[in-house]
Amino acid sequence: MSDSSLFQSLMHSLGLGHSDFNGGIHPPMHKITAAQASEVSPMPPVLIVPLKQHIGEACIPLVQIGDHVYRGQKIARADAYVTASIHAPTSGKVVKIEDHRIPHPSGMGLPCMFIEPDGHDTIDPACLPIVNWRENDPDLLRERIRQSGIVGLGGAAFPTFIKLLRDRHHPVHTVILNGIECEPYLTNDHRLMLENTRQVIEGMQILMHVVQAQKAIIAIEDNKPDAAEAINACLSKQRLDLTVEVRLMPTRYPQGSEKQLIESLTGKQIPAGKLPLHVGVLCQNIGTTKAVYDAIAEGIPLTERMVTVSGDAVPKPKNLRVRIGTPMRFVFAQCGLEDFDDIQILHGGPMMGEKLRSADIPIVKSSTGILAMHTATMQSVHKHEDPCIRCGHCSIVCPIHLVPNLLADHCRNNQFDKAEDYHLFDCIECGCCSYVCPSNIPLVHYFRYGKGQLAQLTRERRFADESKARSEQRERRIERENADKAARRQRVRAETKPVLDGKNSTENDGDAS
Amino acid sequence: MAILSLGGFALVAGIILAIATRAFHIEGDPIADKIEDMLPQTQCGQCGYPGCRPYAEAVASEVAEINNCVPGGERTMIAIADLMGVEPKAIEAEEAIPMIAFVREDECIGCTLCIKACPVDAIVGAPKQYHTIITDHCTGCTLCIDPCPVDCIDMLQKPELIEHWSWPLPDTQRSRIGHQRRESHQHV
Amino acid sequence: MSEFAVILLSAVLVNNYVLTKFLGICPFLGVSGKTETAIGMSFAVMFVMTLASTSSWLVQQFILMPLDLLYLQTIFFILIIASLVQFIEMLIHKISPVLYQGLGIYLPLITTNCAVLGVALLNIQQDNTFITSALYGFGAALGFSLVLILFSGLRERMEGAPVPTAFKGAPLTLITAGMMSLAFLGFSGLVKV
């Protein structure tokens, strides 16, 4: 933390200076793949497509084992609202459906569909482009985006159509294209902006049409001036009648985080628990915008994405256009990495990515990048955590004004209710606090632990409440049954008494009880 | 004079307090309600009481120990200790892995005895029909095991769901020390 | 008016009952484990102290002095305090059973809280008027609440701190209380009484 940034942060907390988000860090960027044109990955022998690749509910398979599928054919859908359907990445045969590891820190698996490509890559004839989308109803376009299984491709994998909801009380006036890409190593959005400029801009226009926004801002960090130039050139060539602004932002992590970017651009802070919608803004990632273009103007659902393959253990790092479901081992092999001894694989960037336990895991919709690092270069310092010296650096860099050291204390000591009071759930897990901590405290890890435990507690509580309700219901039922039985007995006794003598009626009683 | 004035004053105070007792009379036992909310509601009876509510009442009236809830484990015990303002106690029973019951259907004779035993109505079936357990509702209380005349109910480990997975505590020495300190939990 | 401000300020900060006069240490150490209980205790003490100081002043002026019963002063005052504590105990049991459980034995022990009796007696000694004695009692209670809540906040933080075994528990609590007392010495000279 240099003096100048300390000063800036002080100015900011006093409400002076230009509008900007709080804190942030400047890690070495290692954007080694930035200048290299992307390549198209060949088809692997088998594609492993997980049936849940987004935040929300898992999907139900629509095809049987042995079925032939086309590229873009919907192979799994879900009935819930927060969900995104899954499409076949290429044409071929469904070989099996079984549990397989997915990119998840637990190393656990989920049902996956195994598809053997037939080599023709035939597109489903049902996939038709909406060429005259400008004349089309926004709701129809939104439905197409929903049917195309598009999720946020910046890593969060939140279903995109939900963000495109038009709310009468909160009209969206500005669409923000997030070309920040503040994570080190990752360059996939950068390459998309350079190589698919036209598609990205048209995707942006589609988004603006869907939410009926009048203005757009394309935000790019100043370490990618070529991307800004390409977009400016394309914009001036097209002579759009829309207000589009290309904004170069000073490089700082985590500027690419939605809420932080919106604060940087508009000066508006999104309150906890609210959405960008509530300040009249829609923020979409570059990759997502390109996917929207593909879905509307080309008619192809989300079956492919740009993946940065990098890291110091990769001999030939590059950006690859990879079909969803391609095993990482196959992707790494194209970059010259085949032996995974003493190598750690990260899914996502080095700041927020998750360590994977094996290379036999498929690329999914949220795979922004896969990094292979030598174990020696990976920070092992977090094994030796020192006491907190209360330097306060973690609070200075926290983009959402939390007090990480206190939060970590509470999580470590299982005082989760207090951690929640300190707004644990507002943490975006950007990792700035862990990055600057001089005592090597794995702060974010503590927060993840705390969040998991709190979620677990909530689940247990809910289960207990349900059990209690069922048990009370059962008790009431038994009571009612007993009362019924007693009433019936009394009736029987009253009816039989005149006929039978006393001895018989007592026998009757004994039977009933 | 002294006795009179002191006695008179005490009488006035006494009358005010007597009125206050009437005015602030409380129905039921709110502490028992609070404790019941903390219990896992398995209704398993492992505490020696016929259900969670009776155990909560026994704890609230300080008849029962706070550490008898087996499925609730340490977390519940500490929560109760905090509420009651008493020292936490060690839990004798080992921390159990969450289990659920499972009926081997081809051996089930359809006697409905387990259905009657289940405290949360998690078993479905009819006489002479296979019974089965609704896994989402089973609390793992094992109360259905004993009544079964053909021993066709197994306790299986509850399947782990990826959605329910949560991060473990960081593996550093200090995290372990901090954790243990809280677990052994000393109050001043 | 400024006289009232001086009385209040002096009772809260300069002559703080807990940290400068060392009265009422028992609840100060006993219920400072959790901030919630500390806040509840503060309100209970505020209620008892303010009412005790006013009613003891009334009793002193209208019963003890006219009837020449000054030797019964302590008994009368204890009677007042005990009744008030009984009253607040019932009130808390009704309003917040959890707080009642949390305060435990310390709630009836307000009766023997030397700070409460101390305020009542000091009011008489200092020849306070009715209003100033009410203010003095309230100020003393406010000071008590202030340090109790501050202290409970400190103790809550320390619960998670790595403390050497020898200092765990009571030693650390007492050391912290001592340091707070030192800090409050800094207020002496703020108001001259």
Short mmCIF file of N, CA, C and O in Angstrom, two decimals, chain B residues 35 39-40 42-52 54-56 58-59 62-78 80-81 87-94:
data_model
loop_
_atom_site.label_atom_id
_atom_site.label_comp_id
_atom_site.label_asym_id
_atom_site.label_seq_id
_atom_site.Cartn_x
_atom_site.Cartn_y
_atom_site.Cartn_z
N ILE B 35 -35.58 -22.46 23.95
CA ILE B 35 -34.74 -23.67 23.88
C ILE B 35 -35.28 -24.61 22.81
O ILE B 35 -34.53 -25.18 22.03
N LEU B 39 -33.47 -26.66 19.38
CA LEU B 39 -33.33 -28.11 19.25
C LEU B 39 -33.61 -28.55 17.82
O LEU B 39 -34.37 -27.92 17.11
N PRO B 40 -32.98 -29.66 17.41
CA PRO B 40 -33.10 -30.08 16.01
C PRO B 40 -34.45 -30.70 15.66
O PRO B 40 -34.67 -31.03 14.49
N THR B 42 -35.74 -33.59 16.00
CA THR B 42 -35.79 -34.94 15.45
C THR B 42 -36.81 -35.78 16.21
O THR B 42 -37.22 -36.83 15.75
N GLN B 43 -37.21 -35.35 17.39
CA GLN B 43 -38.16 -36.08 18.25
C GLN B 43 -37.64 -37.49 18.53
O GLN B 43 -38.41 -38.43 18.62
N CYS B 44 -36.31 -37.64 18.63
CA CYS B 44 -35.73 -38.98 18.67
C CYS B 44 -35.78 -39.60 20.06
O CYS B 44 -35.66 -40.80 20.21
N GLY B 45 -35.92 -38.79 21.09
CA GLY B 45 -35.99 -39.34 22.43
C GLY B 45 -34.66 -39.79 23.00
O GLY B 45 -34.62 -40.43 24.05
N GLN B 46 -33.56 -39.46 22.33
CA GLN B 46 -32.26 -39.90 22.85
C GLN B 46 -31.87 -39.17 24.12
O GLN B 46 -30.96 -39.58 24.83
N CYS B 47 -32.55 -38.06 24.40
CA CYS B 47 -32.25 -37.31 25.62
C CYS B 47 -32.93 -37.93 26.83
O CYS B 47 -32.69 -37.51 27.96
N GLY B 48 -33.81 -38.90 26.59
CA GLY B 48 -34.53 -39.50 27.71
C GLY B 48 -35.90 -38.89 27.90
O GLY B 48 -36.64 -39.28 28.79
N TYR B 49 -36.23 -37.92 27.08
CA TYR B 49 -37.56 -37.32 27.13
C TYR B 49 -38.31 -37.71 25.87
O TYR B 49 -37.69 -37.97 24.84
N PRO B 50 -39.64 -37.72 25.91
CA PRO B 50 -40.38 -38.25 24.77
C PRO B 50 -40.35 -37.37 23.52
O PRO B 50 -40.89 -37.75 22.50
N GLY B 51 -39.73 -36.23 23.58
CA GLY B 51 -39.68 -35.38 22.39
C GLY B 51 -38.89 -34.13 22.69
O GLY B 51 -38.35 -33.97 23.79
N CYS B 52 -38.82 -33.24 21.70
CA CYS B 52 -38.00 -32.04 21.87
C CYS B 52 -38.64 -31.06 22.85
O CYS B 52 -37.97 -30.43 23.65
N PRO B 54 -40.73 -31.64 25.49
CA PRO B 54 -40.55 -32.02 26.90
C PRO B 54 -39.11 -31.80 27.38
O PRO B 54 -38.89 -31.35 28.51
N TYR B 55 -38.14 -32.08 26.48
CA TYR B 55 -36.75 -31.86 26.89
C TYR B 55 -36.49 -30.37 27.10
O TYR B 55 -35.85 -29.98 28.08
N ALA B 56 -37.02 -29.53 26.21
CA ALA B 56 -36.84 -28.08 26.34
C ALA B 56 -37.42 -27.60 27.67
O ALA B 56 -36.80 -26.79 28.37
N ALA B 58 -37.82 -29.38 30.34
CA ALA B 58 -37.00 -29.90 31.44
C ALA B 58 -35.73 -29.07 31.61
O ALA B 58 -35.30 -28.77 32.73
N VAL B 59 -35.12 -28.66 30.47
CA VAL B 59 -33.91 -27.85 30.56
C VAL B 59 -34.24 -26.48 31.14
O VAL B 59 -33.53 -25.95 31.99
N GLU B 62 -34.49 -26.43 34.64
CA GLU B 62 -33.23 -26.89 35.21
C GLU B 62 -33.34 -28.27 35.83
O GLU B 62 -32.64 -28.61 36.78
N VAL B 63 -34.22 -29.10 35.28
CA VAL B 63 -34.31 -30.49 35.72
C VAL B 63 -33.31 -31.33 34.93
O VAL B 63 -32.61 -32.16 35.48
N ALA B 64 -33.25 -31.05 33.61
CA ALA B 64 -32.37 -31.84 32.74
C ALA B 64 -31.07 -31.09 32.50
O ALA B 64 -31.01 -29.86 32.61
N GLU B 65 -30.01 -31.85 32.18
CA GLU B 65 -28.74 -31.25 31.81
C GLU B 65 -28.89 -30.63 30.41
O GLU B 65 -29.78 -31.01 29.64
N ILE B 66 -27.96 -29.72 30.09
CA ILE B 66 -28.06 -29.08 28.78
C ILE B 66 -27.41 -29.92 27.69
O ILE B 66 -27.54 -29.62 26.52
N ASN B 67 -26.69 -30.97 28.08
CA ASN B 67 -25.87 -31.67 27.07
C ASN B 67 -26.45 -33.02 26.66
O ASN B 67 -25.73 -33.91 26.27
N ASN B 68 -27.77 -33.17 26.75
CA ASN B 68 -28.33 -34.48 26.45
C ASN B 68 -28.84 -34.63 25.02
O ASN B 68 -29.24 -35.71 24.62
N CYS B 69 -28.83 -33.56 24.26
CA CYS B 69 -29.35 -33.65 22.90
C CYS B 69 -28.27 -34.20 21.98
O CYS B 69 -27.32 -33.50 21.65
N VAL B 70 -28.41 -35.45 21.57
CA VAL B 70 -27.38 -36.09 20.76
C VAL B 70 -27.33 -35.54 19.34
O VAL B 70 -26.28 -35.13 18.86
N PRO B 71 -28.47 -35.48 18.63
CA PRO B 71 -28.38 -34.96 17.25
C PRO B 71 -28.00 -33.49 17.19
O PRO B 71 -27.38 -33.06 16.22
N GLY B 72 -28.34 -32.73 18.21
CA GLY B 72 -27.99 -31.31 18.20
C GLY B 72 -26.50 -31.08 18.35
O GLY B 72 -25.94 -30.14 17.81
N GLY B 73 -25.85 -31.97 19.10
CA GLY B 73 -24.40 -31.91 19.24
C GLY B 73 -23.94 -30.68 20.00
O GLY B 73 -24.69 -30.03 20.71
N GLU B 74 -22.66 -30.38 19.78
CA GLU B 74 -22.00 -29.33 20.55
C GLU B 74 -22.62 -27.96 20.29
O GLU B 74 -22.79 -27.15 21.19
N ARG B 75 -22.98 -27.73 19.03
CA ARG B 75 -23.49 -26.41 18.65
C ARG B 75 -24.75 -26.07 19.45
O ARG B 75 -24.88 -24.98 20.00
N THR B 76 -25.66 -27.03 19.55
CA THR B 76 -26.90 -26.81 20.28
C THR B 76 -26.61 -26.61 21.76
O THR B 76 -27.17 -25.72 22.40
N MET B 77 -25.68 -27.44 22.27
CA MET B 77 -25.35 -27.35 23.70
C MET B 77 -24.82 -25.95 24.01
O MET B 77 -25.23 -25.33 25.01
N ILE B 78 -23.91 -25.44 23.17
CA ILE B 78 -23.33 -24.12 23.43
C ILE B 78 -24.40 -23.04 23.34
O ILE B 78 -24.44 -22.11 24.16
N ILE B 80 -27.58 -23.36 24.00
CA ILE B 80 -28.41 -23.42 25.21
C ILE B 80 -27.65 -22.84 26.40
O ILE B 80 -28.21 -22.09 27.21
N ALA B 81 -26.35 -23.18 26.47
CA ALA B 81 -25.55 -22.68 27.59
C ALA B 81 -25.51 -21.16 27.57
O ALA B 81 -25.63 -20.51 28.61
N GLU B 87 -22.36 -22.73 32.43
CA GLU B 87 -21.14 -23.27 31.82
C GLU B 87 -21.51 -24.34 30.80
O GLU B 87 -22.36 -25.18 31.07
N PRO B 88 -20.83 -24.33 29.66
CA PRO B 88 -21.05 -25.44 28.73
C PRO B 88 -20.55 -26.74 29.33
O PRO B 88 -19.62 -26.73 30.14
N LYS B 89 -21.17 -27.83 28.95
CA LYS B 89 -20.77 -29.13 29.47
C LYS B 89 -20.27 -29.99 28.33
O LYS B 89 -20.67 -29.79 27.18
N ALA B 90 -19.42 -30.94 28.67
CA ALA B 90 -18.92 -31.84 27.63
C ALA B 90 -20.05 -32.74 27.16
O ALA B 90 -20.95 -33.05 27.93
N ILE B 91 -19.97 -33.09 25.87
CA ILE B 91 -20.99 -34.00 25.35
C ILE B 91 -20.43 -35.41 25.37
O ILE B 91 -19.33 -35.66 24.88
N GLU B 92 -21.18 -36.31 25.98
CA GLU B 92 -20.65 -37.67 26.13
C GLU B 92 -20.75 -38.46 24.82
O GLU B 92 -19.82 -39.10 24.40
N ALA B 93 -21.92 -38.34 24.19
CA ALA B 93 -22.10 -39.10 22.95
C ALA B 93 -21.20 -38.53 21.86
O ALA B 93 -20.95 -37.32 21.81
N GLU B 94 -20.68 -39.41 20.99
CA GLU B 94 -19.82 -38.94 19.92
C GLU B 94 -20.64 -38.21 18.87
O GLU B 94 -21.80 -38.52 18.65
#
